[in-house]
Amino acid sequence: MTGTARFCAALTPSSPGPAVPGIDRTALRLAMLEDVCDMLAALPLVRPALVGCPADGPAGAERLVAPGTPVLDAPDGSTAEVADAAFDGLV
């Protein structure tokens, strides 16, 4: 009998997003990404992953996720293509 593997990934955007007056865009993006990664790590019955990397590369991504969480590079393309490529890398 085989089990079912469930994955849930946070996809990081390639741009820092819109400007918020008085707030550093990169710092806000990383803080929000860290919150999402924490939420995914707490979900039962799924394996979390981070797809894409923050501006400071994979070393920065490792600081955002729980130990053992896969961090995968995101190919250029649409969100659906990125998700498909990421999940192919997880299974």
XYZ file of N, CA, C and O in Angstrom:
364
model
N 0.847 -1.170 0.000
C 0.000 0.000 0.000
C 0.892 1.233 0.000
O 1.857 1.307 0.742
N 0.562 2.209 -0.818
C 1.351 3.431 -0.862
C 0.575 4.563 -0.205
O -0.650 4.592 -0.234
N 1.320 5.496 0.378
C 0.699 6.645 1.010
C 0.546 7.794 0.036
O 1.062 7.777 -1.072
N -0.166 8.771 0.476
C -0.353 9.978 -0.317
C 0.569 11.052 0.205
O 0.616 11.298 1.408
N 1.305 11.663 -0.684
C 2.180 12.771 -0.298
C 1.472 14.075 -0.625
O 1.000 14.273 -1.746
N 1.391 14.946 0.351
C 0.767 16.256 0.136
C 1.817 17.328 0.358
O 2.473 17.359 1.394
N 1.944 18.189 -0.609
C 2.912 19.276 -0.530
C 2.192 20.608 -0.579
O 1.151 20.743 -1.224
N 2.747 21.565 0.090
C 2.236 22.926 0.058
C 3.454 23.847 -0.035
O 4.363 23.749 0.787
N 3.491 24.683 -1.059
C 4.676 25.511 -1.278
C 4.339 26.988 -1.283
O 3.283 27.398 -1.765
N 5.247 27.755 -0.734
C 5.176 29.214 -0.843
C 5.972 29.592 -2.083
O 7.141 29.217 -2.214
N 5.340 30.297 -3.006
C 6.021 30.741 -4.214
C 6.468 32.182 -4.004
O 5.661 33.050 -3.702
N 7.764 32.429 -4.150
C 8.259 33.783 -3.961
C 8.211 34.531 -5.281
O 8.627 34.003 -6.304
N 7.689 35.747 -5.259
C 7.663 36.528 -6.493
C 9.060 36.983 -6.882
O 9.951 37.098 -6.036
N 9.246 37.242 -8.163
C 10.563 37.666 -8.626
C 10.817 39.146 -8.371
O 11.952 39.591 -8.406
N 9.767 39.913 -8.101
C 9.953 41.344 -7.821
C 9.536 41.632 -6.386
O 8.760 40.881 -5.794
N 10.046 42.722 -5.804
C 9.726 43.017 -4.413
C 8.298 43.492 -4.184
O 7.866 43.594 -3.055
N 7.549 43.756 -5.222
C 6.169 44.169 -5.057
C 6.015 45.675 -4.991
O 6.985 46.416 -5.134
N 4.783 46.126 -4.761
C 4.526 47.566 -4.769
C 5.165 48.258 -3.565
O 5.370 47.650 -2.516
N 5.444 49.522 -3.751
C 6.039 50.310 -2.671
C 4.968 50.700 -1.666
O 3.842 51.009 -2.017
N 5.326 50.644 -0.393
C 4.478 51.118 0.688
C 5.220 52.295 1.309
O 6.367 52.127 1.746
N 4.621 53.470 1.342
C 5.333 54.641 1.854
C 5.907 54.403 3.256
O 5.209 53.930 4.153
N 7.191 54.677 3.394
C 7.848 54.574 4.690
C 8.297 53.174 5.081
O 8.799 52.972 6.182
N 8.100 52.189 4.212
C 8.464 50.804 4.547
C 9.387 50.264 3.464
O 9.097 50.389 2.270
N 10.478 49.648 3.872
C 11.413 49.042 2.932
C 10.739 47.846 2.272
O 10.301 46.912 2.953
N 10.646 47.866 0.943
C 9.940 46.799 0.211
C 10.559 45.427 0.425
O 9.850 44.435 0.587
N 11.876 45.361 0.415
C 12.532 44.059 0.589
C 12.296 43.512 1.988
O 11.997 42.325 2.162
N 12.409 44.364 3.002
C 12.186 43.917 4.381
C 10.746 43.439 4.580
O 10.507 42.415 5.229
N 9.792 44.179 4.013
C 8.391 43.778 4.123
C 8.157 42.448 3.424
O 7.501 41.553 3.964
N 8.713 42.293 2.231
C 8.557 41.050 1.469
C 9.110 39.854 2.247
O 8.469 38.811 2.348
N 10.292 40.010 2.824
C 10.898 38.908 3.576
C 10.111 38.596 4.836
O 9.940 37.424 5.199
N 9.610 39.617 5.526
C 8.819 39.389 6.738
C 7.534 38.639 6.415
O 7.146 37.700 7.124
N 6.873 39.050 5.328
C 5.637 38.371 4.945
C 5.910 36.940 4.485
O 5.157 36.011 4.819
N 7.002 36.739 3.769
C 7.363 35.401 3.321
C 7.681 34.501 4.500
O 7.279 33.337 4.534
N 8.366 35.035 5.489
C 8.669 34.247 6.684
C 7.388 33.842 7.407
O 7.252 32.709 7.868
N 6.422 34.752 7.509
C 5.137 34.419 8.134
C 4.425 33.300 7.381
O 3.868 32.383 7.989
N 4.440 33.360 6.057
C 3.797 32.312 5.259
C 4.505 30.975 5.467
O 3.863 29.939 5.639
N 5.840 30.998 5.484
C 6.598 29.757 5.704
C 6.290 29.163 7.077
O 6.151 27.942 7.217
N 6.178 30.012 8.105
C 5.822 29.531 9.447
C 4.433 28.893 9.446
O 4.210 27.863 10.077
N 3.499 29.518 8.734
C 2.142 28.982 8.670
C 2.129 27.622 7.967
O 1.499 26.679 8.434
N 2.854 27.509 6.855
C 2.901 26.238 6.134
C 3.527 25.140 6.984
O 3.086 23.990 6.945
N 4.567 25.488 7.736
C 5.247 24.487 8.569
C 4.320 23.940 9.661
O 4.498 22.811 10.111
N 3.332 24.737 10.061
C 2.422 24.310 11.125
C 1.235 23.491 10.618
O 0.501 22.913 11.426
N 1.052 23.426 9.310
C -0.085 22.674 8.772
C 0.118 21.173 8.958
O 1.186 20.648 8.653
N -0.908 20.477 9.435
C -0.779 19.026 9.572
C -0.939 18.338 8.213
O -1.597 18.862 7.316
N -0.317 17.208 8.068
C -0.488 16.323 6.920
C 0.054 16.844 5.595
O -0.288 16.310 4.550
N 0.860 17.900 5.609
C 1.480 18.381 4.381
C 2.966 18.588 4.606
O 3.424 18.780 5.735
N 3.709 18.519 3.529
C 5.138 18.808 3.565
C 5.345 20.193 2.956
O 5.027 20.409 1.793
N 5.843 21.156 3.742
C 6.015 22.501 3.195
C 7.267 22.608 2.334
O 8.204 21.812 2.454
N 7.271 23.612 1.470
C 8.441 23.904 0.641
C 8.429 25.390 0.308
O 7.394 26.041 0.377
N 9.600 25.907 -0.035
C 9.729 27.281 -0.512
C 10.237 27.207 -1.941
O 11.252 26.560 -2.212
N 9.529 27.848 -2.852
C 9.905 27.831 -4.256
C 10.346 29.236 -4.644
O 9.602 30.194 -4.479
N 11.563 29.329 -5.136
C 12.150 30.631 -5.436
C 13.044 31.029 -4.286
O 13.110 30.350 -3.262
N 13.729 32.101 -4.439
C 14.639 32.541 -3.393
C 14.484 34.026 -3.155
O 14.238 34.783 -4.079
N 14.649 34.453 -1.903
C 14.687 35.879 -1.624
C 15.861 36.529 -2.344
O 16.724 35.841 -2.887
N 15.899 37.839 -2.291
C 16.925 38.595 -3.021
C 18.341 38.202 -2.629
O 19.248 38.277 -3.445
N 18.542 37.749 -1.404
C 19.899 37.382 -0.989
C 20.221 35.912 -1.229
O 21.172 35.380 -0.692
N 19.421 35.227 -2.051
C 19.750 33.889 -2.499
C 19.344 32.778 -1.547
O 18.660 33.004 -0.558
N 19.784 31.545 -1.837
C 19.396 30.391 -1.038
C 19.795 30.493 0.432
O 19.093 29.995 1.299
N 20.910 31.157 0.727
C 21.311 31.300 2.129
C 20.263 32.096 2.892
O 19.952 31.786 4.041
N 19.688 33.104 2.257
C 18.629 33.882 2.886
C 17.367 33.069 3.050
O 16.653 33.204 4.043
N 17.079 32.212 2.102
C 15.895 31.375 2.171
C 15.979 30.404 3.343
O 14.980 30.147 4.012
N 17.144 29.898 3.617
C 17.308 28.946 4.716
C 16.943 29.571 6.060
O 16.513 28.886 6.968
N 17.105 30.889 6.178
C 16.752 31.569 7.426
C 15.241 31.728 7.579
O 14.761 32.003 8.671
N 14.497 31.591 6.503
C 13.054 31.819 6.530
C 12.240 30.564 6.802
O 11.081 30.661 7.182
N 12.816 29.405 6.578
C 12.044 28.164 6.651
C 12.490 27.308 7.820
O 13.583 27.478 8.359
N 11.632 26.372 8.198
C 11.970 25.418 9.252
C 13.065 24.476 8.757
O 13.169 24.217 7.544
N 13.890 23.972 9.666
C 14.930 23.016 9.246
C 14.321 21.840 8.486
O 13.277 21.320 8.850
N 14.978 21.468 7.400
C 14.527 20.343 6.598
C 13.519 20.704 5.518
O 13.137 19.857 4.712
N 13.068 21.950 5.478
C 12.124 22.374 4.450
C 12.861 22.549 3.133
O 13.862 23.260 3.069
N 12.404 21.902 2.076
C 13.066 22.064 0.785
C 12.956 23.500 0.268
O 11.911 24.133 0.399
N 14.046 23.997 -0.281
C 14.076 25.303 -0.938
C 14.467 25.031 -2.385
O 15.558 24.536 -2.655
N 13.555 25.325 -3.307
C 13.757 25.006 -4.712
C 13.836 26.276 -5.546
O 13.112 27.237 -5.292
N 14.715 26.279 -6.539
C 14.773 27.392 -7.478
C 13.521 27.403 -8.326
O 13.002 26.347 -8.712
N 13.039 28.590 -8.630
C 11.860 28.727 -9.473
C 12.286 29.085 -10.886
O 13.027 30.036 -11.078
N 11.823 28.323 -11.855
C 12.105 28.699 -13.239
C 11.280 29.913 -13.615
O 10.281 30.220 -12.972
N 11.711 30.614 -14.641
C 10.903 31.724 -15.150
C 9.652 31.160 -15.797
O 9.668 30.086 -16.379
N 8.569 31.877 -15.688
C 7.336 31.427 -16.327
C 6.135 31.789 -15.498
O 6.212 32.529 -14.534
N 5.002 31.239 -15.875
C 3.767 31.523 -15.160
C 3.765 30.805 -13.816
O 4.542 29.888 -13.578
N 2.855 31.213 -12.955
C 2.745 30.601 -11.634
C 2.466 29.107 -11.750
O 3.028 28.303 -11.017
N 1.615 28.716 -12.684
C 1.297 27.298 -12.857
C 2.532 26.509 -13.288
O 2.780 25.412 -12.776
N 3.316 27.065 -14.201
C 4.536 26.376 -14.638
C 5.539 26.261 -13.499
O 6.193 25.236 -13.336
N 5.662 27.315 -12.718
C 6.582 27.309 -11.575
C 6.147 26.246 -10.571
O 6.959 25.459 -10.084
N 4.862 26.196 -10.265
C 4.359 25.210 -9.305
C 4.574 23.792 -9.815
O 5.009 22.912 -9.064
N 4.282 23.550 -11.091
C 4.496 22.211 -11.658
C 5.955 21.788 -11.549
O 6.260 20.668 -11.141
N 6.861 22.688 -11.892
C 8.302 22.368 -11.831
C 8.734 22.121 -10.399
O 9.514 21.210 -10.115
N 8.214 22.901 -9.482
C 8.587 22.746 -8.077
C 8.115 21.407 -7.527
O 8.876 20.679 -6.879
N 6.869 21.074 -7.769
C 6.344 19.820 -7.239
C 7.007 18.621 -7.889
O 7.173 17.579 -7.256
N 7.419 18.743 -9.150
C 8.190 17.667 -9.773
C 9.499 17.453 -9.013
O 9.973 16.332 -8.876
N 10.080 18.537 -8.500
C 11.331 18.438 -7.746
C 11.146 17.847 -6.361
O 12.114 17.380 -5.752
N 9.935 17.841 -5.837
C 9.678 17.332 -4.490
C 9.391 15.840 -4.465
O 9.650 15.176 -3.478
N 8.800 15.319 -5.521
C 8.394 13.909 -5.486
C 9.470 13.009 -6.024
O 10.439 13.374 -6.561
